[in-house]
Every structure is written in C-alpha cells, then in structure tokens.
Coordinates of C-alpha atoms in Angstrom, one line a residue:
M1 CA 155.3 192.5 -2.8
A2 CA 152.8 193.9 -0.2
Q3 CA 150.7 196.8 -1.4
E4 CA 151.1 199.8 0.9
R5 CA 148.0 201.8 1.9
L6 CA 149.5 205.2 2.4
A7 CA 147.0 207.5 0.8
A8 CA 143.4 207.1 -0.5
I9 CA 140.8 208.9 -2.6
A10 CA 138.0 209.5 -0.2
G11 CA 135.5 211.7 -2.1
I12 CA 134.8 212.6 -5.7
H13 CA 132.5 214.8 -7.8
E14 CA 132.0 215.3 -11.5
Y15 CA 130.3 218.5 -12.6
P16 CA 127.2 217.1 -14.4
L17 CA 126.9 219.6 -17.3
R18 CA 129.0 219.6 -20.4
V19 CA 127.4 222.8 -21.7
A20 CA 127.1 225.4 -18.9
P21 CA 126.8 228.9 -20.2
G22 CA 126.8 231.6 -17.5
V23 CA 128.9 229.6 -15.1
S24 CA 132.6 230.4 -14.5
S25 CA 135.4 227.8 -14.3
M26 CA 136.0 228.9 -10.7
Q27 CA 132.4 228.3 -9.8
I28 CA 132.7 224.8 -11.3
K29 CA 135.8 224.1 -9.3
A30 CA 134.3 225.4 -6.0
E31 CA 131.0 223.5 -6.3
S32 CA 132.9 220.3 -7.3
M33 CA 135.2 220.6 -4.3
K34 CA 132.3 221.1 -1.9
R35 CA 130.4 218.1 -3.3
A36 CA 133.6 215.9 -3.2
L37 CA 134.1 216.8 0.4
D38 CA 130.4 216.0 1.1
D39 CA 131.0 212.6 -0.7
A40 CA 133.8 211.9 1.8
G41 CA 131.9 213.3 4.8
L42 CA 134.5 216.0 5.3
D43 CA 134.3 219.8 5.4
W44 CA 136.3 222.9 4.3
G45 CA 138.0 223.1 7.6
D46 CA 139.5 219.7 7.1
V47 CA 141.4 220.7 4.0
D48 CA 145.2 221.3 4.6
G49 CA 146.5 220.5 1.1
L50 CA 145.6 222.0 -2.3
Y51 CA 146.7 220.8 -5.7
D52 CA 145.9 223.0 -8.8
A53 CA 146.7 222.9 -12.5
L54 CA 146.4 226.7 -12.9
D55 CA 142.9 226.4 -14.6
G56 CA 140.1 228.7 -13.7
E57 CA 140.0 232.5 -13.8
G58 CA 142.9 233.8 -11.8
G59 CA 143.4 230.4 -10.3
G60 CA 146.5 228.7 -9.2
G61 CA 147.2 227.6 -5.6
L62 CA 147.2 231.1 -4.2
G63 CA 144.2 232.4 -6.1
L64 CA 142.1 229.3 -5.5
A65 CA 142.9 229.3 -1.8
A66 CA 141.8 232.9 -1.6
Y67 CA 138.6 232.2 -3.6
L68 CA 137.7 229.3 -1.4
G69 CA 138.7 231.1 1.9
I70 CA 141.0 228.3 3.1
K71 CA 144.6 228.4 4.3
P72 CA 146.2 225.0 3.4
R73 CA 149.6 224.0 4.7
L74 CA 150.6 222.6 1.3
L75 CA 150.2 224.1 -2.2
D76 CA 151.2 222.3 -5.4
T77 CA 150.5 224.0 -8.7
T78 CA 152.0 221.4 -11.0
Q79 CA 150.7 222.0 -14.6
V80 CA 151.7 219.4 -17.2
G81 CA 148.7 219.4 -19.4
G82 CA 146.0 216.7 -19.3
S83 CA 148.0 214.5 -17.1
S84 CA 148.3 217.1 -14.3
Y85 CA 145.8 215.3 -12.1
E86 CA 147.7 212.0 -12.3
F87 CA 150.7 214.0 -11.2
H88 CA 148.6 215.5 -8.4
A89 CA 147.6 212.0 -7.2
S90 CA 151.2 211.0 -7.3
H91 CA 152.3 214.0 -5.3
A92 CA 149.4 213.5 -2.8
L93 CA 150.6 209.9 -2.2
R94 CA 154.1 211.3 -1.5
D95 CA 153.0 214.3 0.5
I96 CA 150.5 212.4 2.7
A97 CA 153.0 209.6 3.4
A98 CA 155.5 212.3 4.4
G99 CA 153.0 213.9 6.8
R100 CA 152.9 217.2 4.9
C101 CA 149.0 217.1 4.8
N102 CA 146.1 214.8 5.7
V103 CA 143.2 216.0 3.5
A104 CA 144.1 217.4 0.1
V105 CA 142.0 218.3 -2.9
T106 CA 142.6 218.7 -6.6
T107 CA 139.9 220.4 -8.7
Y108 CA 139.3 221.3 -12.4
G109 CA 136.9 223.6 -14.1
S110 CA 136.6 224.7 -17.8
T111 CA 134.1 226.4 -20.0
A112 CA 135.8 225.5 -23.3
A113 CA 132.6 224.7 -25.1
S114 CA 130.7 227.9 -24.0
M115 CA 133.8 230.0 -24.8
R116 CA 134.2 228.3 -28.2
V117 CA 137.8 227.4 -27.6
P118 CA 139.2 225.7 -30.8
I119 CA 141.1 222.9 -29.0
G120 CA 143.2 220.9 -31.3
T121 CA 142.3 222.7 -34.5
G122 CA 143.8 226.2 -34.1
G123 CA 147.2 226.9 -35.6
M124 CA 150.3 226.6 -33.4
G125 CA 152.0 229.6 -34.8
R126 CA 150.4 232.5 -32.9
G127 CA 152.8 235.1 -31.6
G128 CA 156.5 235.4 -32.2
A129 CA 158.9 232.6 -32.9
S130 CA 160.1 230.5 -30.0
W131 CA 162.6 227.7 -29.4
Q132 CA 159.6 225.3 -28.9
Q133 CA 157.8 226.1 -32.2
N134 CA 160.5 227.1 -34.7
M135 CA 160.3 223.7 -36.5
E136 CA 156.5 223.4 -36.6
A137 CA 154.9 226.9 -36.6
P138 CA 156.1 227.9 -40.1
Y139 CA 154.3 225.0 -41.6
G140 CA 150.9 225.5 -40.0
S141 CA 150.9 222.3 -37.9
T142 CA 148.0 221.9 -35.6
L143 CA 147.6 219.7 -32.6
I144 CA 145.4 217.2 -34.4
S145 CA 147.7 217.0 -37.4
N146 CA 150.5 215.9 -35.0
Y147 CA 148.3 213.0 -33.7
A148 CA 147.5 212.1 -37.3
M149 CA 151.2 211.8 -38.0
V150 CA 151.5 209.4 -35.1
A151 CA 148.6 207.3 -36.4
H152 CA 150.2 207.2 -39.9
R153 CA 153.5 206.2 -38.5
H154 CA 151.9 203.4 -36.4
M155 CA 150.1 202.1 -39.4
H156 CA 153.3 202.2 -41.5
E157 CA 155.4 200.5 -38.9
Y158 CA 153.0 197.8 -37.6
G159 CA 150.2 197.5 -40.1
T160 CA 147.6 198.9 -37.8
T161 CA 144.3 199.6 -39.6
T162 CA 141.7 202.3 -39.4
E163 CA 139.1 199.6 -38.7
Q164 CA 141.1 198.6 -35.6
L165 CA 141.4 202.1 -34.3
A166 CA 137.7 202.7 -34.9
Q167 CA 136.8 200.0 -32.5
I168 CA 138.1 202.2 -29.7
S169 CA 135.4 204.8 -30.5
V170 CA 132.8 202.0 -30.7
A171 CA 133.6 200.7 -27.3
T172 CA 133.7 204.0 -25.5
R173 CA 130.4 205.1 -27.2
K174 CA 128.8 201.9 -25.9
H175 CA 129.8 202.9 -22.4
A176 CA 128.6 206.5 -22.9
M177 CA 125.1 205.4 -23.8
R178 CA 124.8 203.8 -20.4
N179 CA 125.9 207.1 -18.7
P180 CA 123.1 209.7 -18.5
E181 CA 125.5 212.6 -18.2
A182 CA 127.3 211.5 -21.3
V183 CA 124.0 211.1 -23.3
K184 CA 123.0 214.7 -22.2
A185 CA 126.5 215.9 -23.2
M186 CA 126.2 214.5 -26.7
T187 CA 122.6 215.9 -27.0
D188 CA 123.6 219.3 -25.8
L189 CA 126.6 219.4 -28.1
Q190 CA 124.3 218.4 -31.0
F191 CA 126.0 215.1 -32.0
V192 CA 124.5 213.8 -35.2
K193 CA 123.9 210.4 -33.8
V194 CA 123.3 210.0 -30.0
D195 CA 123.4 206.2 -30.0
E196 CA 125.8 203.3 -30.1
I197 CA 128.0 203.4 -33.2
T198 CA 129.6 200.9 -35.5
V199 CA 133.0 200.7 -37.1
E200 CA 131.3 201.7 -40.4
D201 CA 129.9 204.8 -38.7
V202 CA 133.3 205.9 -37.5
L203 CA 134.9 205.4 -41.0
E204 CA 132.1 207.1 -42.7
S205 CA 132.4 210.2 -40.5
R206 CA 134.4 213.0 -42.1
V207 CA 138.1 213.0 -42.1
I208 CA 139.5 215.7 -39.8
A209 CA 143.2 215.0 -40.2
D210 CA 144.0 211.9 -42.3
P211 CA 143.7 209.2 -41.1
L212 CA 141.6 210.4 -38.1
H213 CA 137.9 210.7 -38.5
L214 CA 135.5 212.9 -36.6
L215 CA 134.3 210.1 -34.4
E216 CA 137.9 209.4 -33.4
C217 CA 138.4 212.9 -32.0
C218 CA 137.3 214.0 -28.6
M219 CA 134.4 216.4 -28.1
I220 CA 135.0 219.9 -26.7
S221 CA 132.8 220.4 -23.7
D222 CA 132.5 222.4 -20.5
G223 CA 133.0 220.5 -17.2
G224 CA 135.1 219.8 -14.2
G225 CA 135.3 218.0 -10.9
A226 CA 137.2 217.3 -7.8
A227 CA 138.9 214.5 -5.9
V228 CA 139.8 214.4 -2.2
F229 CA 143.0 212.6 -1.1
V230 CA 143.3 211.5 2.5
S231 CA 145.7 209.8 5.0
P232 CA 144.9 206.3 6.2
E233 CA 143.8 207.7 9.6
I234 CA 141.2 209.9 7.9
A235 CA 140.2 207.1 5.6
R236 CA 139.0 205.0 8.5
D237 CA 136.1 207.4 9.2
I238 CA 134.9 208.5 5.7
K239 CA 131.4 207.9 4.4
K240 CA 132.3 205.4 1.7
K241 CA 135.0 202.8 1.2
P242 CA 138.3 204.4 0.3
V243 CA 140.1 203.7 -3.0
W244 CA 143.8 203.4 -2.4
I245 CA 146.6 205.0 -4.4
I246 CA 149.1 202.2 -4.4
G247 CA 151.5 203.2 -7.2
A248 CA 152.3 206.2 -9.4
G249 CA 154.8 207.2 -12.1
E250 CA 155.6 210.4 -13.9
A251 CA 157.6 210.9 -17.1
T252 CA 158.4 213.4 -19.8
K253 CA 159.1 212.8 -23.5
Y254 CA 159.9 215.2 -26.4
R255 CA 161.1 215.3 -30.0
E256 CA 164.5 213.8 -30.7
N257 CA 166.4 213.1 -33.9
G258 CA 165.7 209.5 -34.6
G259 CA 163.1 209.3 -31.8
D260 CA 160.0 207.0 -32.1
I261 CA 156.9 209.1 -32.2
T262 CA 154.7 205.9 -31.6
T263 CA 156.2 205.5 -28.1
S264 CA 154.9 207.8 -25.4
A265 CA 156.1 208.9 -22.0
G266 CA 153.8 206.2 -20.6
A267 CA 156.5 203.7 -21.5
Q268 CA 158.5 205.3 -18.6
S269 CA 155.8 206.2 -16.2
A270 CA 153.9 202.9 -16.2
P271 CA 156.7 200.6 -15.1
A272 CA 157.4 202.9 -12.2
A273 CA 153.8 202.8 -11.1
Y274 CA 153.5 199.1 -11.5
G275 CA 156.7 198.6 -9.6
Q276 CA 155.6 200.7 -6.6
A277 CA 152.2 199.0 -6.6
G278 CA 153.7 195.5 -6.9
V279 CA 151.3 194.5 -9.7
T280 CA 151.5 193.7 -13.4
P281 CA 149.4 194.8 -16.3
D282 CA 147.6 191.5 -16.6
E283 CA 146.2 192.0 -13.1
I284 CA 144.5 195.3 -14.0
D285 CA 140.7 195.2 -14.4
I286 CA 140.0 198.8 -15.6
A287 CA 142.1 201.1 -17.8
M288 CA 141.1 204.7 -17.8
I289 CA 143.3 206.1 -20.6
Y290 CA 143.4 209.6 -21.9
D291 CA 141.4 209.5 -25.2
S292 CA 142.0 212.8 -27.0
F293 CA 142.0 210.7 -30.2
S294 CA 141.8 207.0 -30.9
I295 CA 145.5 206.8 -31.6
T296 CA 146.2 208.1 -28.2
V297 CA 144.5 205.1 -26.6
A298 CA 146.2 202.7 -29.0
V299 CA 149.7 203.9 -28.2
M300 CA 149.0 204.0 -24.4
L301 CA 147.6 200.4 -24.4
E302 CA 151.0 199.3 -25.7
D303 CA 153.1 201.5 -23.5
L304 CA 151.1 200.6 -20.4
G305 CA 152.1 197.0 -21.1
F306 CA 148.7 195.5 -22.1
C307 CA 150.3 194.3 -25.3
A308 CA 153.6 194.6 -27.0
K309 CA 154.5 197.5 -29.2
G310 CA 152.9 197.1 -32.6
E311 CA 150.3 194.6 -31.4
V312 CA 147.5 196.8 -30.3
G313 CA 145.5 196.1 -33.4
Q314 CA 145.3 192.4 -32.7
F315 CA 144.7 193.2 -29.0
I316 CA 141.6 195.2 -29.9
E317 CA 140.4 192.5 -32.3
D318 CA 140.8 189.9 -29.6
G319 CA 137.7 191.4 -27.9
H320 CA 138.9 193.7 -25.2
L321 CA 137.7 197.2 -24.3
A322 CA 133.9 196.8 -23.6
F323 CA 132.7 196.3 -20.1
D324 CA 130.7 193.2 -21.0
Q325 CA 133.5 191.4 -22.7
P326 CA 136.3 189.4 -21.1
G327 CA 139.7 191.0 -20.7
L328 CA 140.7 194.6 -20.1
T329 CA 137.9 197.2 -19.9
L330 CA 138.5 200.8 -21.2
N331 CA 137.0 204.2 -20.3
T332 CA 133.7 203.1 -18.9
D333 CA 132.3 206.6 -18.5
G334 CA 132.4 207.2 -22.3
G335 CA 135.8 208.9 -22.3
G336 CA 136.7 212.1 -24.0
L337 CA 135.4 210.7 -27.2
S338 CA 131.8 210.5 -26.0
S339 CA 131.4 211.9 -22.4
N340 CA 133.5 215.0 -21.9
H341 CA 136.7 216.7 -22.7
P342 CA 136.9 220.3 -21.4
G343 CA 140.6 220.6 -22.4
M344 CA 142.5 218.7 -19.7
R345 CA 140.8 215.3 -19.0
G346 CA 143.1 213.7 -16.5
L347 CA 140.9 214.2 -13.5
F348 CA 138.0 212.3 -15.0
L349 CA 140.2 209.2 -15.4
L350 CA 140.6 209.2 -11.6
L351 CA 136.9 209.8 -11.0
E352 CA 135.7 206.9 -13.1
S353 CA 138.4 204.6 -11.7
V354 CA 137.0 205.4 -8.2
R355 CA 133.5 204.7 -9.3
Q356 CA 134.5 201.4 -10.7
L357 CA 136.3 200.3 -7.6
R358 CA 133.4 201.4 -5.4
G359 CA 131.0 199.5 -7.6
E360 CA 129.2 202.7 -8.7
S361 CA 129.9 202.9 -12.5
N362 CA 127.1 202.8 -15.1
S363 CA 129.1 200.2 -17.0
Q364 CA 130.3 198.3 -13.9
V365 CA 132.8 195.5 -14.3
D366 CA 132.0 192.8 -11.8
G367 CA 134.6 192.3 -9.1
A368 CA 136.8 195.1 -10.3
K369 CA 139.7 195.4 -7.8
L370 CA 142.5 197.2 -9.6
A371 CA 142.4 200.2 -12.0
V372 CA 145.0 202.2 -13.9
A373 CA 144.4 205.9 -14.7
H374 CA 146.9 207.2 -17.3
G375 CA 147.0 210.8 -18.4
N376 CA 148.8 212.3 -21.4
G377 CA 149.6 215.9 -21.2
G378 CA 150.9 217.9 -24.1
L379 CA 151.4 216.7 -27.7
L380 CA 151.7 213.0 -28.4
G381 CA 154.6 212.5 -30.7
G382 CA 156.1 215.8 -29.5
T383 CA 156.7 217.3 -26.1
H384 CA 154.4 215.6 -23.6
T385 CA 154.1 214.0 -20.1
G386 CA 152.8 210.7 -18.9
G387 CA 151.2 210.2 -15.5
T388 CA 150.3 206.7 -14.4
V389 CA 148.3 205.9 -11.2
I390 CA 147.4 202.5 -9.9
L391 CA 144.3 202.4 -7.7
A392 CA 143.0 199.5 -5.6
A393 CA 139.6 198.8 -4.0
D394 CA 139.5 198.7 -0.2

C-alpha cells in the first residue's frame, strides 16, 4: 500500500525548562508556538488552524486565538487527557487533506511543578458524588493506585516481574542522560541520583503504590511546546525536511464488567493507524510511548503490536528499548520518567519522533525512517483514550 503524504509536521519546539517559576502557562505556549514557526520558516500570519487542549490560563481555542492575536479559519479544542496531541495530529491530517487549513499549530504549556500540583497522588473524591466516581471515590482510590492494580493484574495473568518492568525505567534514564534538558530537569527537581540507573536502583527506590516504585513513576515538571502541521504545498518550502503524518487512530476505553484492565484503548487505535499508514509494527524504528508509569509502557508495547499480550516481559528481556541495542527503541528523550511530565505528555511524543526522523535526537537511531507516537489520556484500567500516530521521514 502506497503511503500518502497529505500532511506533515514542519516545525517543533520544546520549552527547555522543567522548573520555570514566574512564567505562566500561556507564556510557555506563545513562546513555543513562535519558536516552532521559526523552526519551519513560517510566521504568525501563515497560521489558519489552531488546535488546543484547553490548557493554559483562560485558554481554549477562542482564548488562545485572542491571546496570540490571530484569527484562524479552524479551531479544534479536543481535550482527551495526555493523548490530546495525538488526536490533534490525527485531526490535522484530516483537516489539511480536506482543505480546511494549510498551516495549523498545537501548543501546550503547564506549570505543574511550580504550582505544586499533586498529579497522580491526590484523592479522586473531591466534591460531590458523580456517576463517574461513585464506585471509586468512597474508597479513596488515587490515580497511581489504579495503575498499580493494572500492574498487579498483569503480573498475576502473565507472570510479568518487577525486574522486567524496571528495565523500562533503566532504558529511558539512559536516554535522559544524553539529553542536556533532561539532566537539568532532574537536577532542578532534586532527583537523588542524576545518573544512569540499574534494575537494582529501581527496585530499591521506595514503593509508591505496590508494586510500583518511585523510579517507575513519572516526574512532575513544568514545561510545554508546540508543533506546526502543514499541507504538502507548504511543506515544499519549509526550512527543514518535513516529517509526514501517514496514519492515525483514535479510541476510547472504559470500565466494564468482566473487562480486561491490562488491555488499553491502544489495541483499537493502533490497528487503525497502521492500516492507514500501510505499515506493520515490525517496520517501526522508534516508539514514543506515554510513560506515566512503567506499566503504562508495558501494556502499550503489547497493544501496539510489538509483542503478543502477556509477552512484554520477555520482549524487554530480549534486549529492546535502548537506542544502542538492536530492535525497537523507546522514548529517546528520556520520557516522562526522566525528562518531563507537566501533566499531559502527548505533545512531547510527537516532538521527539520528529527529532529522530530528522536525525536530530541526542540518542539518535541510525537510519530511523518510521516512528509511532502513542498517547494515553485518562486512567489506564479505567476511562481513557488512546491516540496513535505513525510518522515517516521525508
């Protein structure tokens, strides 16, 4: 099947600081957008499409357009948690192919670390009872405890071990230590050990929600960035080689009686993305997978088709994940575990995928041609979304 080139990512920017007191989320978004446009060789006046996940102070499509002083033809305010930006890329592919816009931007900005937001650890029972929380809130369930239940269930069903899950953290930290911005992030956030880690280091770090250890949990940082989506006509004249969006899939999953909490929405979104792109999982060079916790990555590796359900432990032991090993390479910027996680990390999956396919990564995979960026939004094992985007080098 021929791969269609209907929309591309032409410019990117990642806000460099993970601790940025005195800076607002909207300032991060605006600066990132300007620098992403500069990266593409475009200007404010070229933007006719705006995607936003309702982050930033008084943001949303209308608020952000007014803040930036632009009047786009298209506004899309899809907000589905951490996978929002994969949904935006999917929608940009659709909208640009339909002629609804030619230059569109998605941005993200957050000051979660500076604002001391207790992501993942706060109770879910705030406010009055609702139809969404009536079976969880009375028992004091937290976000991280839900992920821990998924990990326990995976171990029970398939014999997955804590040592195998720990190797995910080891691989992403190896990549982070090659990324100066990630090293600064860990330093600014006062990590105990700003260095490569071992499986033993992971298992000796304190348990946050059994069986998940501290080093299997994402950091909480400030941060943000932007990506510029363009039509093929615009892509011909940009500053750098375009990275093409060749396939995308979107899916939703929620709690069901008898449902399998070790299977994510990615099991639905990934086949759609591969089908549109005309590729298979064994052709993918780079996997940028949402790593809120180690178990998130493990489940997604299976659901994205890199190994069968229940076989991720052996897949990891076979020597995948690190950039200098054969096979699939994972989260080469350091991921949410060791580079940044301001609350919704989906945008950064797209940014590092673009760097890899341009040959600009700090942990560059030689000859990388195809990447998958997969975001998870919401609560793994509960109500969540999966957004899968297949990207190809020019």
